[in-house]
PDB file of C-alpha atoms and ligand atoms in Angstrom:
ATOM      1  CA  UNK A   1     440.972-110.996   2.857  1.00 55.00           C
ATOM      2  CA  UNK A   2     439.761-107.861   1.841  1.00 62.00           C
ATOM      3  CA  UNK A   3     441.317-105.179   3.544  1.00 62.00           C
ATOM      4  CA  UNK A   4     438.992-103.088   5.893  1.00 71.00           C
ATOM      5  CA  UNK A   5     439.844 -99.681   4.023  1.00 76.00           C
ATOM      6  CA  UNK A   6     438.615-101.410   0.782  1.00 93.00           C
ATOM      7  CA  UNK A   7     435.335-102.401   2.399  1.00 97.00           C
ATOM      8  CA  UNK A   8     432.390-101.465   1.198  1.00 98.00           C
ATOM      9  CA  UNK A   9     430.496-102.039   4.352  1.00 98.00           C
ATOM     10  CA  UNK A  10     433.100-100.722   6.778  1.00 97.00           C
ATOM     11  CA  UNK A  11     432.626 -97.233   4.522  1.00 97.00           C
ATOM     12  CA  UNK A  12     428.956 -97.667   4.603  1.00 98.00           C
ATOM     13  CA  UNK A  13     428.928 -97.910   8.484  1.00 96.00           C
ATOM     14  CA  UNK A  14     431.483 -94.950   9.110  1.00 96.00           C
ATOM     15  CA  UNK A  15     429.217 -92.764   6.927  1.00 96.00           C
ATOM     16  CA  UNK A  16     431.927 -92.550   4.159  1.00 97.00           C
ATOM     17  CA  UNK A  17     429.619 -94.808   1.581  1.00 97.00           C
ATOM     18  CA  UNK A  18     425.838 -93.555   1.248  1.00 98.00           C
ATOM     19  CA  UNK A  19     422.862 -95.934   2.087  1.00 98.00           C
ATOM     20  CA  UNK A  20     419.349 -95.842   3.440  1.00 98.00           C
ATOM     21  CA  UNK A  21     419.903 -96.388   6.981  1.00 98.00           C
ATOM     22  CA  UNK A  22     416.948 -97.860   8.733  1.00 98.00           C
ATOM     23  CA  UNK A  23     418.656 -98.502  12.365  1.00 98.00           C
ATOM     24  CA  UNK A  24     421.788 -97.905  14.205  1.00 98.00           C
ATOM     25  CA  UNK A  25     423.391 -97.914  17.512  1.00 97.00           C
ATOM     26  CA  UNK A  26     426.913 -97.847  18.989  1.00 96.00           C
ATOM     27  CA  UNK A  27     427.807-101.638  17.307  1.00 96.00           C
ATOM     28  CA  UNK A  28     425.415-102.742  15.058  1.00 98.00           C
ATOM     29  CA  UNK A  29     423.769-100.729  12.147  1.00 98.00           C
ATOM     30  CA  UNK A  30     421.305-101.681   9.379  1.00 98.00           C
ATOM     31  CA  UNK A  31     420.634-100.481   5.679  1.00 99.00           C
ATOM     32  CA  UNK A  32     418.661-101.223   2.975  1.00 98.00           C
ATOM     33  CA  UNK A  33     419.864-103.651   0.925  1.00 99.00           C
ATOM     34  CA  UNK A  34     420.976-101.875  -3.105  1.00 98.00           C
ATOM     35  CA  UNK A  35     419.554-104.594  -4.743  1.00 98.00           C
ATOM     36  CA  UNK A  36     416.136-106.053  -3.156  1.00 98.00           C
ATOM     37  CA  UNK A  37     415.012-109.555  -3.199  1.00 98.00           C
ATOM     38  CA  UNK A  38     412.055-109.225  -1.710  1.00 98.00           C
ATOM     39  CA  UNK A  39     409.603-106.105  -0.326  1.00 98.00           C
ATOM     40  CA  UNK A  40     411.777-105.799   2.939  1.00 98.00           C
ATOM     41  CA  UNK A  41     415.513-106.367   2.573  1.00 99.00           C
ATOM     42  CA  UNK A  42     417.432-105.043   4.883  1.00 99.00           C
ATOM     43  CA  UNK A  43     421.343-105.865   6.123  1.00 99.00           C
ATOM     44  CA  UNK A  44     422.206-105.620   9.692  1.00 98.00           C
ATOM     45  CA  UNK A  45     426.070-106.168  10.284  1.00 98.00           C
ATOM     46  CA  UNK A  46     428.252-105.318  13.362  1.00 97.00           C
ATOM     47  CA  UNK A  47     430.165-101.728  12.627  1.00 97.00           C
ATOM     48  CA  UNK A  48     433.161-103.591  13.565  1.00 95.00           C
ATOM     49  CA  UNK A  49     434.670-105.396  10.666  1.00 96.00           C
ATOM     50  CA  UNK A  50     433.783-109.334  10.923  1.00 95.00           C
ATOM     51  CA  UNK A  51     435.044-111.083   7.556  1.00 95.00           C
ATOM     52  CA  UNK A  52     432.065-113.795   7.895  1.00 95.00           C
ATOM     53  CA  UNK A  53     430.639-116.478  10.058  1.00 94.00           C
ATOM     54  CA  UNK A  54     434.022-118.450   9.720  1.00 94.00           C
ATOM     55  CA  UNK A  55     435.351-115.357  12.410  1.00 92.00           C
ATOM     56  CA  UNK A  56     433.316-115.712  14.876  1.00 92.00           C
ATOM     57  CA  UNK A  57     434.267-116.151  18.526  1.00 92.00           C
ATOM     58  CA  UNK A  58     434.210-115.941  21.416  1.00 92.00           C
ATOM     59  CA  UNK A  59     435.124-112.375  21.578  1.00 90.00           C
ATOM     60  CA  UNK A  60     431.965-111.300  19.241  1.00 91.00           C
ATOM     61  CA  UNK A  61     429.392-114.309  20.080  1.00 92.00           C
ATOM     62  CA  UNK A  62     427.184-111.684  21.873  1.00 94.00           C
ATOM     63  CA  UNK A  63     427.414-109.174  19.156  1.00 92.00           C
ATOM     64  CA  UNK A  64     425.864-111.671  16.571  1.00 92.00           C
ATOM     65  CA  UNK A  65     422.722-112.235  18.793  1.00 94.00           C
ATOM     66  CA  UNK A  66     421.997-108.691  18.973  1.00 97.00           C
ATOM     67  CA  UNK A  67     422.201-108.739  14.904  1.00 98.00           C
ATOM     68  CA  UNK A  68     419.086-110.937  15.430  1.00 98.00           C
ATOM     69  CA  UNK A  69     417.765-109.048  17.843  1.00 98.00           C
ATOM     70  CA  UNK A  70     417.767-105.726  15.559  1.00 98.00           C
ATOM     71  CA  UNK A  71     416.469-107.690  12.830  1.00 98.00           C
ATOM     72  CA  UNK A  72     413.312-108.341  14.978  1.00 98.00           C
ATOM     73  CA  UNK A  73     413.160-104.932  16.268  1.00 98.00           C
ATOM     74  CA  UNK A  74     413.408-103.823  12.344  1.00 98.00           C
ATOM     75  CA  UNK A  75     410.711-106.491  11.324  1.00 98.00           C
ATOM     76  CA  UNK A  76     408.217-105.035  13.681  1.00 98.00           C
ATOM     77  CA  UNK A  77     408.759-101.722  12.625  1.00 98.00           C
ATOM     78  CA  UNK A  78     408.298-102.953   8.741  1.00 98.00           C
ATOM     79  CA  UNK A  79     405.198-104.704   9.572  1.00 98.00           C
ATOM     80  CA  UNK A  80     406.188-107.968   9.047  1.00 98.00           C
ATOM     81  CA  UNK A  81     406.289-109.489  12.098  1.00 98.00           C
ATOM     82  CA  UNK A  82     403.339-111.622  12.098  1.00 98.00           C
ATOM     83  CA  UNK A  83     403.275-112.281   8.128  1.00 98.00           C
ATOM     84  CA  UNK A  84     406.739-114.333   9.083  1.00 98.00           C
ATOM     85  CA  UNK A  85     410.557-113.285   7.439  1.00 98.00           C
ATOM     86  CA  UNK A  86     414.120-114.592   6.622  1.00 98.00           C
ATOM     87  CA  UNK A  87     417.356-114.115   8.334  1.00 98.00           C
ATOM     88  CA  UNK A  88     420.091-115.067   5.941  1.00 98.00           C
ATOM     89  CA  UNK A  89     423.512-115.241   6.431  1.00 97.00           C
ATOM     90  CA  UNK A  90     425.701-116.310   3.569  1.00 98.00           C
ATOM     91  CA  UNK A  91     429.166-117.875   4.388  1.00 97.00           C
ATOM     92  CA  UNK A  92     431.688-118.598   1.472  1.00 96.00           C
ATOM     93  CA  UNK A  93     431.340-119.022  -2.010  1.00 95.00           C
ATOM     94  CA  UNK A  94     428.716-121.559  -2.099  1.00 97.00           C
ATOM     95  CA  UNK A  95     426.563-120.014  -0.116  1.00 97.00           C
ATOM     96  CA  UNK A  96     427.146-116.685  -2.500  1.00 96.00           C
ATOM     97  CA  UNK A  97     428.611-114.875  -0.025  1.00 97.00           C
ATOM     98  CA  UNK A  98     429.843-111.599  -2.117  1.00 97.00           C
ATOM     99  CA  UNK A  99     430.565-108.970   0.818  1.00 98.00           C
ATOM    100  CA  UNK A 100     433.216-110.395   3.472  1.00 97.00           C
ATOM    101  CA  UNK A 101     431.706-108.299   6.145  1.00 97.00           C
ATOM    102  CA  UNK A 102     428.915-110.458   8.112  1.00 96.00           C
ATOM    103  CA  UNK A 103     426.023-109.581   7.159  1.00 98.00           C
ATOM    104  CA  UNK A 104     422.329-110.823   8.163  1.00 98.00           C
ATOM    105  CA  UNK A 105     419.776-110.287   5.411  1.00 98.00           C
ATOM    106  CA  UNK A 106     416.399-109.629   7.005  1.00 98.00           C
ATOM    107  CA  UNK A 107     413.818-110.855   4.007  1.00 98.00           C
ATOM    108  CA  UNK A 108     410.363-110.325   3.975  1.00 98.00           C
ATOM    109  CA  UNK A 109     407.027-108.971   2.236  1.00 98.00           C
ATOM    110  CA  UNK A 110     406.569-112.243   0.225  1.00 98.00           C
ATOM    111  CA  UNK A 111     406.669-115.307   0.427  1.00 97.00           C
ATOM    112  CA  UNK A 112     409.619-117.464   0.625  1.00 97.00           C
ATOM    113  CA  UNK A 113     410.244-120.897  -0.640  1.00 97.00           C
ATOM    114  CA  UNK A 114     411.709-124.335   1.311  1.00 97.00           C
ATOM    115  CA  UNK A 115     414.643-125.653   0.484  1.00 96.00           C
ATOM    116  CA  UNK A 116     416.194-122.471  -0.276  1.00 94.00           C
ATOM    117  CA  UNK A 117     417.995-122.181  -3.915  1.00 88.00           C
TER     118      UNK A 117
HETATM  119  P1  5GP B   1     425.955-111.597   0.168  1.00 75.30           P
HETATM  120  O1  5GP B   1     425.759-112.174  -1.201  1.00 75.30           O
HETATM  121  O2  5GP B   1     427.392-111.250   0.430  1.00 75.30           O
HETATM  122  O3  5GP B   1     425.322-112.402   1.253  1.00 75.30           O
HETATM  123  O4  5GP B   1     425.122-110.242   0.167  1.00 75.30           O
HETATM  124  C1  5GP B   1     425.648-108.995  -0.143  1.00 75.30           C
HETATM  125  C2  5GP B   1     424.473-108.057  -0.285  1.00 75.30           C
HETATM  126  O5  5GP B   1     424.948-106.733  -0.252  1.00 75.30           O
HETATM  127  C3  5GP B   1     423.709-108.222  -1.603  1.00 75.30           C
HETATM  128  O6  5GP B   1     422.351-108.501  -1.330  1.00 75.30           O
HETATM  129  C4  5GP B   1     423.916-106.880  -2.311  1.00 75.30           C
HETATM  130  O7  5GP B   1     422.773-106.460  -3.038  1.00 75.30           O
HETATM  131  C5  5GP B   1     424.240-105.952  -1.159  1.00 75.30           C
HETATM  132  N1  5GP B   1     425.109-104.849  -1.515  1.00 75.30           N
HETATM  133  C6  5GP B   1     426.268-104.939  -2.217  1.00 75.30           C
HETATM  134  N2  5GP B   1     426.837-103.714  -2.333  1.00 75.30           N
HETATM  135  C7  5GP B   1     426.014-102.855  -1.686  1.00 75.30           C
HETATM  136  C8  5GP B   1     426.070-101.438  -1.462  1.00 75.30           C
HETATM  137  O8  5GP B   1     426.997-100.735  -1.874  1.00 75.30           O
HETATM  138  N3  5GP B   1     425.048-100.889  -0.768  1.00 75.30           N
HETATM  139  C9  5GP B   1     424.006-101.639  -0.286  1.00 75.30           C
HETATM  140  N4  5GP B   1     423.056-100.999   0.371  1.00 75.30           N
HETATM  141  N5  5GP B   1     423.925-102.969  -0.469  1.00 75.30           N
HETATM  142  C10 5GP B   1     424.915-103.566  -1.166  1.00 75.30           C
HETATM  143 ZN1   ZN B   2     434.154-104.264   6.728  1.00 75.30          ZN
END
């Protein structure tokens, strides 16, 4: 596991990494993603350091709903609310998951194909 001082998303949420922050609050904050896949991609992720869906419990079942709830806030405020949007999380290496912080990628602008790649 990737050690929480080595993680890029841990430094991006403390401030010590740069990014275009488009929403934050005590737990949860959200950035632009570095490398977009569509017109709107944005990550929301708990500040706290969550290695991936495999962690979650109990203890953090609430936090993950409000990721989705922040995601809607964020696609109302990108316009994209009624034109429809992904929520993504990647778990693993099938999946592609790269970052082991959760993450929920909030796609939209375009239009998105079914099943995914
Ligand atoms: P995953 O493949 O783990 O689900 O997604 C990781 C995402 O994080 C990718 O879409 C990648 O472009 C994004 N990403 C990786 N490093 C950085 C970074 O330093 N800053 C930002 N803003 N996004 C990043
Ligand atoms: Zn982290």
């Amino acid at each position: 596991m990737v050690a929480m001082q080595e993680c890029i998303f841990c430094k991006i949420s403390s401030g010590e990494l740069p990014a275009k922050i488009v929403y934050t609050d005590r737990d949860v904050i959200a950035f632009e993603d570095i490398n977009k896949e569509a017109p709107v991609h944005v990550l929301v992720i708990p500040k706290k350091h969550i290695p991936g869906a495999n962690k979650v419990d109990k203890g953090n079942i609430e936090l993950l709903g409000r990721l989705v709830y922040v995601a809607s806030k964020i696609a109302k405020d990108k316009k994209i609310e009624s034109s429809g949007y992904r929520l993504v999380i990647n778990s693993g290496k099938d999946a592609g998951q790269d970052v082991l912080h959760m993450h929920l990628h909030l796609l939209g602008g375009r239009k998105f194909t079914w099943p995914p790649g």
